[in-house]
């Protein structure tokens, strides 16, 4: 996504009305996923991150991981951006973040921490110019996932030029210096947001991050994982502030 959207923070806080036109869709059919793979290719090629290829698609094995949620973000029915979320627990450790920064993350997973790891944050090059609040609307999914899965921390693999955006929106901090990202020309750092401690601050600054339990359930409840993954435990706000676990 373009970092130029950072200048539109104030309009996002007031609420531009874009969210009312947005449809978050969990992508499950081959046709839906293929549209995202094509958009990724156009975005990465436009950004100079990859070389041209005959397939015109960008995808990887993590797209089909059991702990992955692949979302398309549609505005007025048009696919405009996409985000893949991984839920990382002591039992579920599959993601690019654990592949690249396993030395940092595995010890914390061993202690029982829960992470939300977003990846493949991609926007259609043309539509990103039309809807400059789109990066914020897309990143909202990370906040909602942290809420639903009772996560300790939101992660992000971020190129250096985009770190300011993540610090501004969800108070991310860099916890590991940039390392090579597979099949992409630029390195990415590992950033993290202490969700329990920054949650209320983010909601105060960005009220649009608020959501209902119904919305979160509709986005993240999957019948194929109801038995395989533990149901989230809600933690009272006073315990979140102190960092306590239920």
PDB file of N, CA and C in Angstrom, residues 196-197 235-245:
ATOM      1  N   UNK A 196      -2.876  -5.685  24.166  1.00  0.00           N
ATOM      2  CA  UNK A 196      -3.562  -5.520  25.445  1.00  0.00           C
ATOM      3  C   UNK A 196      -3.363  -4.107  26.024  1.00  0.00           C
ATOM      4  N   UNK A 197      -2.167  -3.568  25.859  1.00  0.00           N
ATOM      5  CA  UNK A 197      -1.846  -2.282  26.473  1.00  0.00           C
ATOM      6  C   UNK A 197      -2.196  -1.079  25.605  1.00  0.00           C
ATOM      7  N   UNK A 235     -11.144 -11.051  27.670  1.00  0.00           N
ATOM      8  CA  UNK A 235     -10.482 -10.537  28.859  1.00  0.00           C
ATOM      9  C   UNK A 235     -11.067  -9.178  29.192  1.00  0.00           C
ATOM     10  N   UNK A 236     -11.487  -8.929  30.423  1.00  0.00           N
ATOM     11  CA  UNK A 236     -12.027  -7.613  30.788  1.00  0.00           C
ATOM     12  C   UNK A 236     -11.037  -6.498  30.509  1.00  0.00           C
ATOM     13  N   UNK A 237     -11.577  -5.315  30.239  1.00  0.00           N
ATOM     14  CA  UNK A 237     -10.722  -4.183  29.864  1.00  0.00           C
ATOM     15  C   UNK A 237      -9.701  -3.875  30.942  1.00  0.00           C
ATOM     16  N   UNK A 238     -10.086  -3.961  32.228  1.00  0.00           N
ATOM     17  CA  UNK A 238      -9.136  -3.622  33.291  1.00  0.00           C
ATOM     18  C   UNK A 238      -7.948  -4.569  33.313  1.00  0.00           C
ATOM     19  N   UNK A 239      -8.176  -5.849  32.919  1.00  0.00           N
ATOM     20  CA  UNK A 239      -7.074  -6.797  32.874  1.00  0.00           C
ATOM     21  C   UNK A 239      -6.211  -6.570  31.653  1.00  0.00           C
ATOM     22  N   UNK A 240      -6.824  -6.094  30.540  1.00  0.00           N
ATOM     23  CA  UNK A 240      -6.037  -5.805  29.351  1.00  0.00           C
ATOM     24  C   UNK A 240      -5.042  -4.696  29.638  1.00  0.00           C
ATOM     25  N   UNK A 241      -5.490  -3.696  30.365  1.00  0.00           N
ATOM     26  CA  UNK A 241      -4.609  -2.561  30.650  1.00  0.00           C
ATOM     27  C   UNK A 241      -3.404  -3.001  31.456  1.00  0.00           C
ATOM     28  N   UNK A 242      -3.621  -3.922  32.389  1.00  0.00           N
ATOM     29  CA  UNK A 242      -2.510  -4.377  33.233  1.00  0.00           C
ATOM     30  C   UNK A 242      -1.717  -5.494  32.589  1.00  0.00           C
ATOM     31  N   UNK A 243      -2.212  -6.006  31.427  1.00  0.00           N
ATOM     32  CA  UNK A 243      -1.488  -7.056  30.734  1.00  0.00           C
ATOM     33  C   UNK A 243      -1.813  -8.437  31.261  1.00  0.00           C
ATOM     34  N   UNK A 244      -2.817  -8.570  32.152  1.00  0.00           N
ATOM     35  CA  UNK A 244      -3.149  -9.869  32.719  1.00  0.00           C
ATOM     36  C   UNK A 244      -3.867 -10.751  31.731  1.00  0.00           C
ATOM     37  N   UNK A 245      -3.781 -12.063  31.938  1.00  0.00           N
ATOM     38  CA  UNK A 245      -4.462 -13.020  31.076  1.00  0.00           C
ATOM     39  C   UNK A 245      -5.607 -13.633  31.859  1.00  0.00           C
TER      40      UNK A 245
END
